[in-house]
Amino acid sequence: MINDKKGVRAAKPSKWKKHAFIALGLIMACALLMWIDMGLFFKVVSLLGVAMTVGSILVMLLTYKKSREIKPRAMVVSVAMSAACLLVYSLFLKTGLGMLVWLLGLAIGAGAGVGWSLVTPLFREGAAVKRAGNIWYLAVWGAIFVLNQSLILATGRSPAISMMLLIFGTGLVIGNSGAYIVGYYKLKA
């Protein structure tokens, strides 16, 4: 809501049209690239992926010390999205990994996630529970990132390795988010 000069509250202008036009433009650009050449489309998508990776690394390096509020609902959504992505990929990749590989991957990932959360202490600031990154948080993030990329390059992007990394990553999210949720409720008590 926006207050005008007379103190009357007026609705904020909606941004859905702007977002709809951007989405439509992106869909049309993708369709055009696919129509011209699928190889070109995949090269553009690959370049955008590299740019996003470089951008995420820069953002992490610039903001890892910034304190962030812990919100259990957001953590649960993160775990649910990670599990949903793992399920979708498992349906498409069909690597035939056994139950033992799944359980080990999730357990190792969850252990790494809990360990990662332990290098980032939680603290209270007023009513909020927050965490602030430190050099160890950055080091663990970097090690996981390098491990992931190295395994993919070394194995030639094997579907089985990709699936194992997804299982590990889901375990990592479960362990990290779960530990933050537990820490949140311990500090709130």
mmCIF file of C-alpha atoms in Angstrom:
data_model
loop_
_atom_site.group_PDB
_atom_site.id
_atom_site.type_symbol
_atom_site.label_atom_id
_atom_site.label_comp_id
_atom_site.label_asym_id
_atom_site.label_seq_id
_atom_site.Cartn_x
_atom_site.Cartn_y
_atom_site.Cartn_z
ATOM 1 C CA MET A 1 0.000 0.000 0.000
ATOM 2 C CA ILE A 2 1.134 3.531 -0.768
ATOM 3 C CA ASN A 3 -0.069 6.617 1.115
ATOM 4 C CA ASP A 4 -0.915 9.577 -1.102
ATOM 5 C CA LYS A 5 -0.816 13.250 0.000
ATOM 6 C CA LYS A 6 -4.261 13.010 1.600
ATOM 7 C CA GLY A 7 -3.297 9.931 3.659
ATOM 8 C CA VAL A 8 -5.492 7.643 1.570
ATOM 9 C CA ARG A 9 -4.002 4.233 1.002
ATOM 10 C CA ALA A 10 -3.802 3.156 -2.613
ATOM 11 C CA ALA A 11 -2.764 -0.232 -3.948
ATOM 12 C CA LYS A 12 0.801 -0.660 -5.237
ATOM 13 C CA PRO A 13 0.985 -0.951 -8.985
ATOM 14 C CA SER A 14 1.104 -4.600 -10.005
ATOM 15 C CA LYS A 15 4.312 -5.919 -11.531
ATOM 16 C CA TRP A 16 2.765 -9.071 -12.972
ATOM 17 C CA LYS A 17 2.502 -7.557 -16.463
ATOM 18 C CA LYS A 18 6.202 -6.738 -16.519
ATOM 19 C CA HIS A 19 7.080 -10.268 -15.386
ATOM 20 C CA ALA A 20 4.655 -11.788 -17.896
ATOM 21 C CA PHE A 21 6.260 -9.842 -20.769
ATOM 22 C CA ILE A 22 9.745 -10.909 -19.660
ATOM 23 C CA ALA A 23 8.658 -14.552 -19.443
ATOM 24 C CA LEU A 24 6.972 -14.358 -22.845
ATOM 25 C CA GLY A 25 10.114 -12.805 -24.339
ATOM 26 C CA LEU A 26 12.290 -15.572 -22.890
ATOM 27 C CA ILE A 27 9.955 -18.277 -24.182
ATOM 28 C CA MET A 28 9.943 -16.697 -27.648
ATOM 29 C CA ALA A 29 13.770 -16.395 -27.646
ATOM 30 C CA CYS A 30 14.102 -20.063 -26.635
ATOM 31 C CA ALA A 31 11.627 -21.151 -29.275
ATOM 32 C CA LEU A 32 13.453 -19.126 -31.938
ATOM 33 C CA LEU A 33 16.834 -20.590 -30.980
ATOM 34 C CA MET A 34 15.377 -24.129 -31.020
ATOM 35 C CA TRP A 35 13.839 -23.483 -34.422
ATOM 36 C CA ILE A 36 17.125 -22.137 -35.827
ATOM 37 C CA ASP A 37 19.362 -24.854 -34.388
ATOM 38 C CA MET A 38 19.066 -27.076 -31.304
ATOM 39 C CA GLY A 39 22.872 -27.160 -31.002
ATOM 40 C CA LEU A 40 22.933 -23.367 -30.807
ATOM 41 C CA PHE A 41 20.172 -23.441 -28.188
ATOM 42 C CA PHE A 42 22.153 -25.842 -25.990
ATOM 43 C CA LYS A 43 25.330 -23.759 -26.403
ATOM 44 C CA VAL A 44 23.478 -20.630 -25.267
ATOM 45 C CA VAL A 45 21.974 -22.506 -22.307
ATOM 46 C CA SER A 46 25.442 -23.811 -21.424
ATOM 47 C CA LEU A 47 26.944 -20.307 -21.559
ATOM 48 C CA LEU A 48 24.125 -18.976 -19.377
ATOM 49 C CA GLY A 49 24.810 -21.797 -16.907
ATOM 50 C CA VAL A 50 28.502 -20.842 -16.758
ATOM 51 C CA ALA A 51 27.576 -17.178 -16.232
ATOM 52 C CA MET A 52 25.170 -18.116 -13.425
ATOM 53 C CA THR A 53 27.832 -20.292 -11.779
ATOM 54 C CA VAL A 54 30.404 -17.483 -11.902
ATOM 55 C CA GLY A 55 27.768 -15.073 -10.576
ATOM 56 C CA SER A 56 26.871 -17.377 -7.692
ATOM 57 C CA ILE A 57 30.554 -17.751 -6.779
ATOM 58 C CA LEU A 58 30.984 -13.963 -6.764
ATOM 59 C CA VAL A 59 27.855 -13.460 -4.659
ATOM 60 C CA MET A 60 29.052 -16.106 -2.192
ATOM 61 C CA LEU A 61 32.508 -14.513 -1.906
ATOM 62 C CA LEU A 62 31.006 -11.066 -1.324
ATOM 63 C CA THR A 63 28.238 -12.044 1.107
ATOM 64 C CA TYR A 64 29.360 -15.140 3.037
ATOM 65 C CA LYS A 65 29.927 -13.135 6.253
ATOM 66 C CA LYS A 66 26.513 -11.478 6.164
ATOM 67 C CA SER A 67 24.209 -12.701 8.905
ATOM 68 C CA ARG A 68 20.980 -14.304 7.778
ATOM 69 C CA GLU A 69 17.864 -15.062 9.753
ATOM 70 C CA ILE A 70 16.981 -18.734 10.207
ATOM 71 C CA LYS A 71 13.384 -19.437 9.241
ATOM 72 C CA PRO A 72 12.299 -23.057 9.788
ATOM 73 C CA ARG A 73 9.548 -22.909 7.152
ATOM 74 C CA ALA A 74 12.034 -21.768 4.521
ATOM 75 C CA MET A 75 14.360 -24.600 5.543
ATOM 76 C CA VAL A 76 11.537 -27.136 5.183
ATOM 77 C CA VAL A 77 10.706 -25.745 1.724
ATOM 78 C CA SER A 78 14.381 -26.059 0.779
ATOM 79 C CA VAL A 79 14.437 -29.715 1.847
ATOM 80 C CA ALA A 80 11.153 -30.415 0.038
ATOM 81 C CA MET A 81 12.395 -28.792 -3.194
ATOM 82 C CA SER A 82 15.665 -30.712 -3.033
ATOM 83 C CA ALA A 83 13.806 -33.996 -2.486
ATOM 84 C CA ALA A 84 11.370 -33.194 -5.316
ATOM 85 C CA CYS A 85 14.234 -32.439 -7.720
ATOM 86 C CA LEU A 86 15.942 -35.692 -6.735
ATOM 87 C CA LEU A 87 12.721 -37.597 -7.389
ATOM 88 C CA VAL A 88 12.215 -35.990 -10.812
ATOM 89 C CA TYR A 89 15.822 -36.611 -11.852
ATOM 90 C CA SER A 90 15.661 -40.218 -10.635
ATOM 91 C CA LEU A 91 12.628 -40.777 -12.858
ATOM 92 C CA PHE A 92 14.426 -39.351 -15.909
ATOM 93 C CA LEU A 93 17.963 -40.699 -15.391
ATOM 94 C CA LYS A 94 16.916 -44.274 -14.489
ATOM 95 C CA THR A 95 20.428 -45.227 -13.410
ATOM 96 C CA GLY A 96 19.363 -48.314 -11.485
ATOM 97 C CA LEU A 97 21.325 -47.445 -8.359
ATOM 98 C CA GLY A 98 20.614 -49.816 -5.495
ATOM 99 C CA MET A 99 18.959 -48.925 -2.212
ATOM 100 C CA LEU A 100 22.317 -49.191 -0.398
ATOM 101 C CA VAL A 101 23.831 -46.481 -2.645
ATOM 102 C CA TRP A 102 20.809 -44.267 -1.982
ATOM 103 C CA LEU A 103 20.992 -44.750 1.789
ATOM 104 C CA LEU A 104 24.775 -44.269 1.909
ATOM 105 C CA GLY A 105 24.605 -41.176 -0.302
ATOM 106 C CA LEU A 106 21.869 -39.594 1.790
ATOM 107 C CA ALA A 107 23.625 -40.504 5.052
ATOM 108 C CA ILE A 108 27.033 -39.189 3.949
ATOM 109 C CA GLY A 109 25.406 -36.035 2.570
ATOM 110 C CA ALA A 110 23.398 -35.508 5.759
ATOM 111 C CA GLY A 111 26.537 -35.973 7.863
ATOM 112 C CA ALA A 112 28.399 -33.417 5.741
ATOM 113 C CA GLY A 113 25.403 -31.066 6.017
ATOM 114 C CA VAL A 114 25.322 -31.318 9.807
ATOM 115 C CA GLY A 115 29.088 -30.762 9.913
ATOM 116 C CA TRP A 116 28.716 -27.739 7.660
ATOM 117 C CA SER A 117 26.068 -26.274 9.941
ATOM 118 C CA LEU A 118 28.337 -26.759 12.963
ATOM 119 C CA VAL A 119 31.025 -24.453 11.521
ATOM 120 C CA THR A 120 28.439 -21.670 11.385
ATOM 121 C CA PRO A 121 27.257 -20.859 14.912
ATOM 122 C CA LEU A 122 23.754 -19.552 15.484
ATOM 123 C CA PHE A 123 22.981 -16.533 17.657
ATOM 124 C CA ARG A 124 19.967 -14.515 18.769
ATOM 125 C CA GLU A 125 19.435 -10.953 17.693
ATOM 126 C CA GLY A 126 16.283 -9.704 19.351
ATOM 127 C CA ALA A 127 13.539 -12.175 18.544
ATOM 128 C CA ALA A 128 15.364 -13.485 15.471
ATOM 129 C CA VAL A 129 17.728 -16.446 15.316
ATOM 130 C CA LYS A 130 20.540 -15.782 12.857
ATOM 131 C CA ARG A 131 23.668 -17.340 11.462
ATOM 132 C CA ALA A 132 26.689 -15.503 10.143
ATOM 133 C CA GLY A 133 29.053 -17.143 7.739
ATOM 134 C CA ASN A 134 32.744 -17.368 8.511
ATOM 135 C CA ILE A 135 35.837 -18.552 6.685
ATOM 136 C CA TRP A 136 35.034 -22.188 7.565
ATOM 137 C CA TYR A 137 31.553 -21.837 6.059
ATOM 138 C CA LEU A 138 33.173 -20.532 2.864
ATOM 139 C CA ALA A 139 35.820 -23.281 2.899
ATOM 140 C CA VAL A 140 33.240 -26.080 3.221
ATOM 141 C CA TRP A 141 31.084 -24.515 0.486
ATOM 142 C CA GLY A 142 34.110 -24.254 -1.798
ATOM 143 C CA ALA A 143 35.224 -27.828 -1.091
ATOM 144 C CA ILE A 144 31.774 -29.208 -1.890
ATOM 145 C CA PHE A 145 31.590 -27.130 -5.062
ATOM 146 C CA VAL A 146 35.053 -28.263 -6.245
ATOM 147 C CA LEU A 147 34.300 -31.915 -5.392
ATOM 148 C CA ASN A 148 31.073 -31.808 -7.370
ATOM 149 C CA GLN A 149 32.637 -30.192 -10.443
ATOM 150 C CA SER A 150 35.744 -32.404 -10.322
ATOM 151 C CA LEU A 151 33.746 -35.630 -10.170
ATOM 152 C CA ILE A 152 31.566 -34.553 -13.075
ATOM 153 C CA LEU A 153 34.601 -33.652 -15.209
ATOM 154 C CA ALA A 154 36.582 -36.769 -14.234
ATOM 155 C CA THR A 155 33.739 -39.176 -15.007
ATOM 156 C CA GLY A 156 32.570 -37.603 -18.246
ATOM 157 C CA ARG A 157 29.166 -36.611 -16.886
ATOM 158 C CA SER A 158 28.082 -40.188 -16.276
ATOM 159 C CA PRO A 159 24.373 -40.436 -15.381
ATOM 160 C CA ALA A 160 25.190 -42.707 -12.430
ATOM 161 C CA ILE A 161 27.717 -40.209 -11.003
ATOM 162 C CA SER A 162 25.290 -37.342 -11.588
ATOM 163 C CA MET A 163 22.611 -39.277 -9.719
ATOM 164 C CA MET A 164 24.971 -40.059 -6.829
ATOM 165 C CA LEU A 165 25.890 -36.374 -6.576
ATOM 166 C CA LEU A 166 22.193 -35.461 -6.517
ATOM 167 C CA ILE A 167 21.585 -37.998 -3.736
ATOM 168 C CA PHE A 168 24.563 -36.605 -1.777
ATOM 169 C CA GLY A 169 23.357 -33.029 -2.386
ATOM 170 C CA THR A 170 19.882 -33.842 -1.134
ATOM 171 C CA GLY A 171 21.386 -35.425 1.980
ATOM 172 C CA LEU A 172 23.529 -32.310 2.418
ATOM 173 C CA VAL A 173 20.457 -30.063 2.322
ATOM 174 C CA ILE A 174 18.571 -32.348 4.717
ATOM 175 C CA GLY A 175 21.450 -32.421 7.218
ATOM 176 C CA ASN A 176 22.267 -28.723 6.990
ATOM 177 C CA SER A 177 18.672 -27.500 7.142
ATOM 178 C CA GLY A 178 17.720 -30.039 9.799
ATOM 179 C CA ALA A 179 20.611 -28.965 12.032
ATOM 180 C CA TYR A 180 19.678 -25.298 11.596
ATOM 181 C CA ILE A 181 16.051 -26.055 12.487
ATOM 182 C CA VAL A 182 17.140 -27.927 15.635
ATOM 183 C CA GLY A 183 19.499 -25.064 16.552
ATOM 184 C CA TYR A 184 16.714 -22.547 15.932
ATOM 185 C CA TYR A 185 14.355 -24.238 18.377
ATOM 186 C CA LYS A 186 17.124 -24.707 20.975
ATOM 187 C CA LEU A 187 17.858 -20.962 20.897
ATOM 188 C CA LYS A 188 14.157 -20.079 20.952
ATOM 189 C CA ALA A 189 13.541 -22.272 24.045
#
